C-alpha cells in the first residue's frame, strides 16, 4: 500500500510506514525505508522506532498493521492526548484480521467526525 501511495505522489514528509519495532531494518526494501522512522538501537544497529508524537501528527497518511497501530495509541496515552485523532482509518484485508486486531486501529478514529473503511 505504501509503495502504491508513493507512486500517487505521497512523499516521506506526508506518509509514514510504521513497522514492528522488532523487525530488522534490512527486511524492508530501500524504496520503503525512506518512509520509515529509523533510529540507532542500544547495540548501535539501525532499528525501527515510533516518531515523537509531534512528528507523528504531521503525517497525512500512516501505513501500518493493525497490531502496530497500538504504538500510536501508546504514544497518545503517554502524552495524555486524546486517543481519537485520525479522520479516516482504512483496514485492508479486514476479513483476514481478528475482531480484537481490527479494534486497535479503529480506536484511533475521531469520535464524531471519523470514518472507517473495512476492505
CSV table of N, CA and C in Angstrom, one decimal:
chain,number,residue,atom,x,y,z
A,1,UNK,N,0.8,-1.2,0.0
A,1,UNK,CA,0.0,0.0,0.0
A,1,UNK,C,0.9,1.2,0.0
A,2,UNK,N,1.9,1.2,0.8
A,2,UNK,CA,2.8,2.4,0.9
A,2,UNK,C,3.5,2.7,-0.5
A,3,UNK,N,3.9,1.7,-1.2
A,3,UNK,CA,4.6,1.9,-2.5
A,3,UNK,C,3.6,2.4,-3.5
A,4,UNK,N,2.3,1.9,-3.4
A,4,UNK,CA,1.3,2.4,-4.4
A,4,UNK,C,1.0,3.9,-4.1
A,5,UNK,N,0.9,4.2,-2.8
A,5,UNK,CA,0.6,5.6,-2.5
A,5,UNK,C,1.7,6.5,-2.8
A,6,UNK,N,2.9,6.0,-2.7
A,6,UNK,CA,4.1,6.8,-3.1
A,6,UNK,C,4.1,7.1,-4.6
A,7,UNK,N,3.6,6.1,-5.4
A,7,UNK,CA,3.5,6.3,-6.9
A,7,UNK,C,2.4,7.4,-7.2
A,8,UNK,N,1.5,7.6,-6.3
A,8,UNK,CA,0.4,8.6,-6.5
A,8,UNK,C,0.9,9.9,-6.0
A,9,UNK,N,2.1,10.0,-5.5
A,9,UNK,CA,2.6,11.4,-5.1
A,9,UNK,C,2.8,11.7,-3.7
A,10,UNK,N,2.5,10.7,-2.8
A,10,UNK,CA,2.8,11.0,-1.4
A,10,UNK,C,4.3,10.8,-1.1
A,11,UNK,N,4.9,11.8,-0.5
A,11,UNK,CA,6.4,11.6,-0.2
A,11,UNK,C,6.6,11.4,1.3
A,12,UNK,N,7.8,11.2,1.7
A,12,UNK,CA,8.1,10.9,3.1
A,12,UNK,C,7.8,12.0,4.1
A,13,UNK,N,7.5,13.2,3.6
A,13,UNK,CA,7.1,14.2,4.6
A,13,UNK,C,5.6,14.1,4.9
A,14,UNK,N,4.9,13.4,4.1
A,14,UNK,CA,3.4,13.3,4.3
A,14,UNK,C,3.0,11.8,4.7
A,15,UNK,N,3.9,10.8,4.5
A,15,UNK,CA,3.4,9.5,4.8
A,15,UNK,C,4.5,8.7,5.6
A,16,UNK,N,4.0,8.0,6.6
A,16,UNK,CA,4.9,7.2,7.4
A,16,UNK,C,4.5,5.7,7.3
A,17,UNK,N,5.5,4.9,7.2
A,17,UNK,CA,5.3,3.4,7.2
A,17,UNK,C,5.8,3.0,8.6
A,18,UNK,N,4.9,2.7,9.5
A,18,UNK,CA,5.2,2.3,10.9
A,18,UNK,C,5.3,0.8,10.9
A,19,UNK,N,6.5,0.3,11.2
A,19,UNK,CA,6.8,-1.2,11.2
A,19,UNK,C,6.8,-1.7,12.7
A,20,UNK,N,6.8,-3.0,12.8
A,20,UNK,CA,7.0,-3.7,14.1
A,20,UNK,C,8.4,-3.2,14.6
A,21,UNK,N,8.5,-2.9,15.9
A,21,UNK,CA,9.7,-2.3,16.4
A,21,UNK,C,10.8,-3.4,16.4
A,22,UNK,N,10.5,-4.7,16.5
A,22,UNK,CA,11.5,-5.7,16.5
A,22,UNK,C,11.9,-6.2,15.1
A,23,UNK,N,11.3,-5.7,14.1
A,23,UNK,CA,11.6,-6.1,12.7
A,23,UNK,C,13.0,-5.6,12.3
A,24,UNK,N,13.7,-6.4,11.6
A,24,UNK,CA,15.0,-6.0,11.1
A,24,UNK,C,14.9,-5.0,10.0
A,25,UNK,N,15.6,-3.9,10.0
A,25,UNK,CA,15.5,-2.9,9.0
A,25,UNK,C,15.9,-3.4,7.6
A,26,UNK,N,16.8,-4.4,7.6
A,26,UNK,CA,17.3,-5.0,6.4
A,26,UNK,C,16.2,-5.7,5.6
A,27,UNK,N,15.0,-6.1,6.3
A,27,UNK,CA,14.0,-6.8,5.6
A,27,UNK,C,13.0,-5.9,4.9
A,28,UNK,N,13.2,-4.6,4.9
A,28,UNK,CA,12.4,-3.6,4.3
A,28,UNK,C,13.2,-3.1,3.1
A,29,UNK,N,12.5,-3.0,1.9
A,29,UNK,CA,13.2,-2.5,0.7
A,29,UNK,C,13.6,-1.1,0.9
A,30,UNK,N,14.7,-0.7,0.2
A,30,UNK,CA,15.2,0.7,0.2
A,30,UNK,C,14.1,1.7,-0.2
A,31,UNK,N,13.2,1.2,-1.1
A,31,UNK,CA,12.1,2.1,-1.6
A,31,UNK,C,11.2,2.4,-0.5
A,32,UNK,N,10.9,1.5,0.4
A,32,UNK,CA,10.0,1.8,1.6
A,32,UNK,C,10.7,2.3,2.8
A,33,UNK,N,12.0,2.1,2.9
A,33,UNK,CA,12.7,2.5,4.1
A,33,UNK,C,12.7,4.1,4.3
A,34,UNK,N,12.6,4.8,3.2
A,34,UNK,CA,12.6,6.2,3.2
A,34,UNK,C,11.3,6.7,3.9
A,35,UNK,N,10.3,5.9,4.0
A,35,UNK,CA,9.0,6.2,4.7
A,35,UNK,C,9.0,5.8,6.1
A,36,UNK,N,10.0,5.1,6.6
A,36,UNK,CA,10.1,4.6,7.9
A,36,UNK,C,10.9,5.5,8.9
A,37,UNK,N,10.6,5.4,10.1
A,37,UNK,CA,11.3,6.2,11.1
A,37,UNK,C,12.4,5.2,11.7
A,38,UNK,N,13.6,5.5,11.4
A,38,UNK,CA,14.7,4.6,11.8
A,38,UNK,C,15.6,5.3,12.8
A,39,UNK,N,16.0,4.7,13.8
A,39,UNK,CA,17.0,5.2,14.8
A,39,UNK,C,18.1,4.2,15.0
A,40,UNK,N,18.9,4.6,16.0
A,40,UNK,CA,20.0,3.7,16.4
A,40,UNK,C,19.7,3.0,17.7
A,41,UNK,N,19.7,1.7,17.7
A,41,UNK,CA,19.4,0.9,18.9
A,41,UNK,C,20.6,0.9,19.9
A,42,UNK,N,20.3,0.3,21.1
A,42,UNK,CA,21.3,0.3,22.1
A,42,UNK,C,22.6,-0.4,21.7
A,43,UNK,N,22.5,-1.3,20.8
A,43,UNK,CA,23.7,-2.1,20.3
A,43,UNK,C,24.3,-1.4,19.1
A,44,UNK,N,23.8,-0.2,18.7
A,44,UNK,CA,24.4,0.5,17.6
A,44,UNK,C,23.9,0.2,16.2
A,45,UNK,N,23.0,-0.8,16.2
A,45,UNK,CA,22.4,-1.1,14.9
A,45,UNK,C,21.1,-0.2,14.6
A,46,UNK,N,20.8,-0.1,13.3
A,46,UNK,CA,19.6,0.6,13.0
A,46,UNK,C,18.3,-0.2,13.4
A,47,UNK,N,17.4,0.5,14.0
A,47,UNK,CA,16.1,-0.1,14.4
A,47,UNK,C,14.9,0.8,14.1
A,48,UNK,N,13.8,0.1,13.9
A,48,UNK,CA,12.6,0.9,13.6
A,48,UNK,C,12.1,1.5,15.0
A,49,UNK,N,11.6,2.7,14.9
A,49,UNK,CA,11.1,3.4,16.1
A,49,UNK,C,9.8,4.1,15.8
A,50,UNK,N,9.1,4.5,16.8
A,50,UNK,CA,7.9,5.3,16.7
A,50,UNK,C,8.4,6.8,16.8
A,51,UNK,N,8.1,7.6,15.8
A,51,UNK,CA,8.5,9.0,15.9
A,51,UNK,C,7.8,9.7,17.1
A,52,UNK,N,8.4,10.8,17.5
A,52,UNK,CA,7.8,11.6,18.6
A,52,UNK,C,6.4,12.0,18.2
A,53,UNK,N,5.5,12.2,19.1
A,53,UNK,CA,4.1,12.4,18.8
A,53,UNK,C,3.9,13.7,17.9
A,54,UNK,N,4.7,14.7,18.2
A,54,UNK,CA,4.6,15.9,17.3
A,54,UNK,C,4.9,15.6,15.9
A,55,UNK,N,5.9,14.8,15.6
A,55,UNK,CA,6.2,14.4,14.3
A,55,UNK,C,5.2,13.4,13.7
A,56,UNK,N,4.7,12.5,14.5
A,56,UNK,CA,3.7,11.6,14.1
A,56,UNK,C,2.4,12.3,13.7
A,57,UNK,N,2.1,13.4,14.3
A,57,UNK,CA,0.9,14.1,14.0
A,57,UNK,C,1.0,14.9,12.6
A,58,UNK,N,2.3,15.1,12.2
A,58,UNK,CA,2.5,15.8,11.0
A,58,UNK,C,2.2,15.0,9.7
A,59,UNK,N,2.1,13.7,9.8
A,59,UNK,CA,1.9,12.9,8.6
A,59,UNK,C,0.4,12.9,8.2
A,60,UNK,N,0.2,12.9,7.0
A,60,UNK,CA,-1.2,12.9,6.4
A,60,UNK,C,-1.7,11.4,6.4
A,61,UNK,N,-0.7,10.5,6.1
A,61,UNK,CA,-1.1,9.1,6.0
A,61,UNK,C,-0.1,8.3,6.8
A,62,UNK,N,-0.6,7.3,7.6
A,62,UNK,CA,0.2,6.4,8.3
A,62,UNK,C,-0.2,5.0,7.9
A,63,UNK,N,0.8,4.2,7.3
A,63,UNK,CA,0.6,2.9,6.9
A,63,UNK,C,1.2,1.9,7.9
A,64,UNK,N,0.4,1.0,8.5
A,64,UNK,CA,0.9,0.1,9.5
A,64,UNK,C,0.0,-1.1,9.6
A,65,UNK,N,0.3,-2.1,10.4
A,65,UNK,CA,-0.5,-3.2,10.6
A,65,UNK,C,-1.5,-2.8,11.7
A,66,UNK,N,-2.5,-3.6,11.9
A,66,UNK,CA,-3.5,-3.4,12.9
A,66,UNK,C,-2.8,-3.4,14.3
A,67,UNK,N,-2.0,-4.4,14.5
A,67,UNK,CA,-1.3,-4.5,15.8
A,67,UNK,C,-0.3,-3.4,16.1
A,68,UNK,N,0.4,-3.0,15.0
A,68,UNK,CA,1.4,-1.9,15.2
A,68,UNK,C,0.8,-0.6,15.4
A,69,UNK,N,-0.5,-0.5,15.1
A,69,UNK,CA,-1.2,0.8,15.4
A,69,UNK,C,-1.3,1.0,16.9
A,70,UNK,N,-1.0,0.0,17.7
A,70,UNK,CA,-1.0,0.1,19.2
A,70,UNK,C,0.1,1.0,19.6
A,71,UNK,N,1.2,1.1,18.8
A,71,UNK,CA,2.3,2.0,19.1
A,71,UNK,C,1.8,3.5,19.1
A,72,UNK,N,0.9,3.8,18.2
A,72,UNK,CA,0.4,5.2,18.1
A,72,UNK,C,-0.5,5.4,19.4
A,73,UNK,N,-1.4,4.4,19.7
A,73,UNK,CA,-2.3,4.5,20.8
A,73,UNK,C,-1.4,4.7,22.1
A,74,UNK,N,-0.3,4.0,22.2
A,74,UNK,CA,0.5,4.1,23.4
A,74,UNK,C,1.2,5.4,23.5
A,75,UNK,N,1.6,6.0,22.4
A,75,UNK,CA,2.2,7.3,22.3
A,75,UNK,C,1.2,8.4,22.8
A,76,UNK,N,0.0,8.3,22.3
A,76,UNK,CA,-1.0,9.2,22.7
A,76,UNK,C,-1.3,9.1,24.2
A,77,UNK,N,-1.4,7.9,24.7
A,77,UNK,CA,-1.7,7.7,26.1
A,77,UNK,C,-0.6,8.2,27.0
A,78,UNK,N,0.7,8.0,26.6
A,78,UNK,CA,1.8,8.5,27.3
A,78,UNK,C,1.8,10.0,27.4
A,79,UNK,N,1.4,10.7,26.4
A,79,UNK,CA,1.4,12.1,26.3
A,79,UNK,C,0.1,12.7,26.8
A,80,UNK,N,-0.8,11.9,27.3
A,80,UNK,CA,-2.1,12.4,27.8
A,80,UNK,C,-3.0,13.0,26.7
A,81,UNK,N,-2.7,12.6,25.4
A,81,UNK,CA,-3.5,13.2,24.3
A,81,UNK,C,-4.8,12.4,24.1
A,82,UNK,N,-5.7,13.0,23.5
A,82,UNK,CA,-7.0,12.2,23.2
A,82,UNK,C,-6.6,11.1,22.2
A,83,UNK,N,-7.3,10.0,22.4
A,83,UNK,CA,-7.0,8.8,21.6
A,83,UNK,C,-7.5,8.9,20.1
A,84,UNK,N,-8.6,9.5,19.9
A,84,UNK,CA,-9.2,9.5,18.5
A,84,UNK,C,-8.7,10.7,17.8
A,85,UNK,N,-7.8,10.6,16.9
A,85,UNK,CA,-7.4,11.8,16.1
A,85,UNK,C,-7.2,11.5,14.6
A,86,UNK,N,-7.4,10.3,14.1
A,86,UNK,CA,-7.4,10.0,12.7
A,86,UNK,C,-8.8,10.3,12.1
A,87,UNK,N,-8.8,11.1,11.0
A,87,UNK,CA,-10.1,11.4,10.4
A,87,UNK,C,-10.6,10.1,9.6
A,88,UNK,N,-9.7,9.3,9.1
A,88,UNK,CA,-10.1,8.1,8.3
A,88,UNK,C,-9.2,7.0,8.7
A,89,UNK,N,-9.7,5.8,8.9
A,89,UNK,CA,-8.9,4.6,9.1
A,89,UNK,C,-9.4,3.6,8.0
A,90,UNK,N,-8.5,3.1,7.2
A,90,UNK,CA,-8.8,2.0,6.3
A,90,UNK,C,-8.1,0.8,6.7
A,91,UNK,N,-8.9,-0.3,6.9
A,91,UNK,CA,-8.3,-1.6,7.3
A,91,UNK,C,-8.3,-2.5,6.0
A,92,UNK,N,-7.2,-2.7,5.4
A,92,UNK,CA,-7.1,-3.6,4.3
A,92,UNK,C,-7.2,-5.0,4.7
A,93,UNK,N,-7.8,-5.9,4.0
A,93,UNK,CA,-8.0,-7.3,4.3
A,93,UNK,C,-8.6,-7.5,5.7
A,94,UNK,N,-9.6,-6.7,6.0
A,94,UNK,CA,-10.2,-6.7,7.3
A,94,UNK,C,-10.8,-8.1,7.6
A,95,UNK,N,-11.2,-8.8,6.6
A,95,UNK,CA,-11.8,-10.2,6.7
A,95,UNK,C,-10.8,-11.2,7.2
A,96,UNK,N,-9.5,-10.9,7.0
A,96,UNK,CA,-8.4,-11.8,7.5
A,96,UNK,C,-8.0,-11.5,8.9
A,97,UNK,N,-8.4,-10.3,9.4
A,97,UNK,CA,-8.0,-9.9,10.8
A,97,UNK,C,-9.0,-10.4,11.8
A,98,UNK,N,-8.5,-10.7,13.0
A,98,UNK,CA,-9.5,-11.0,14.1
A,98,UNK,C,-10.2,-9.7,14.5
A,99,UNK,N,-11.3,-9.8,15.2
A,99,UNK,CA,-12.0,-8.7,15.7
A,99,UNK,C,-11.1,-7.8,16.6
A,100,UNK,N,-10.5,-8.5,17.6
A,100,UNK,CA,-9.6,-7.7,18.5
A,100,UNK,C,-8.5,-6.9,17.8
A,101,UNK,N,-7.9,-7.5,16.7
A,101,UNK,CA,-6.9,-6.9,16.0
A,101,UNK,C,-7.4,-5.6,15.3
A,102,UNK,N,-8.6,-5.8,14.7
A,102,UNK,CA,-9.2,-4.7,14.0
A,102,UNK,C,-9.6,-3.5,14.9
A,103,UNK,N,-9.9,-3.8,16.2
A,103,UNK,CA,-10.3,-2.8,17.1
A,103,UNK,C,-9.2,-1.8,17.4
A,104,UNK,N,-7.9,-2.3,17.3
A,104,UNK,CA,-6.8,-1.4,17.6
A,104,UNK,C,-6.8,-0.2,16.8
A,105,UNK,N,-6.7,-0.3,15.4
A,105,UNK,CA,-6.7,1.0,14.7
A,105,UNK,C,-8.1,1.7,14.7
A,106,UNK,N,-9.1,1.0,14.9
A,106,UNK,CA,-10.4,1.7,15.0
A,106,UNK,C,-10.6,2.5,16.2
A,107,UNK,N,-9.8,2.2,17.3
A,107,UNK,CA,-9.8,3.0,18.5
A,107,UNK,C,-9.2,4.4,18.3
A,108,UNK,N,-8.5,4.6,17.2
A,108,UNK,CA,-7.8,5.8,16.9
A,108,UNK,C,-8.6,6.8,16.0
A,109,UNK,N,-9.8,6.4,15.7
A,109,UNK,CA,-10.7,7.3,14.9
A,109,UNK,C,-11.3,8.4,15.8
A,110,UNK,N,-11.4,9.6,15.2
A,110,UNK,CA,-12.0,10.7,15.8
A,110,UNK,C,-13.4,10.3,16.2
A,111,UNK,N,-13.9,10.6,17.4
A,111,UNK,CA,-15.2,10.1,17.9
A,111,UNK,C,-16.4,10.6,17.1
A,112,UNK,N,-16.4,11.8,16.6
A,112,UNK,CA,-17.6,12.3,15.9
A,112,UNK,C,-17.4,12.4,14.4
A,113,UNK,N,-16.3,12.8,14.0
A,113,UNK,CA,-16.1,13.1,12.6
A,113,UNK,C,-15.3,12.0,11.9
A,114,UNK,N,-14.8,11.0,12.6
A,114,UNK,CA,-14.0,10.0,11.9
A,114,UNK,C,-14.8,9.0,11.1
A,115,UNK,N,-14.1,8.4,10.1
A,115,UNK,CA,-14.7,7.4,9.2
A,115,UNK,C,-13.8,6.2,9.1
A,116,UNK,N,-14.4,5.0,9.0
A,116,UNK,CA,-13.7,3.8,8.8
A,116,UNK,C,-14.1,3.1,7.5
A,117,UNK,N,-13.2,2.4,6.9
A,117,UNK,CA,-13.4,1.6,5.7
A,117,UNK,C,-12.8,0.3,6.0
A,118,UNK,N,-13.6,-0.8,5.9
A,118,UNK,CA,-13.1,-2.1,6.1
A,118,UNK,C,-13.1,-2.8,4.7
A,119,UNK,N,-11.9,-3.1,4.2
A,119,UNK,CA,-11.8,-3.7,2.9
A,119,UNK,C,-11.6,-5.2,3.0
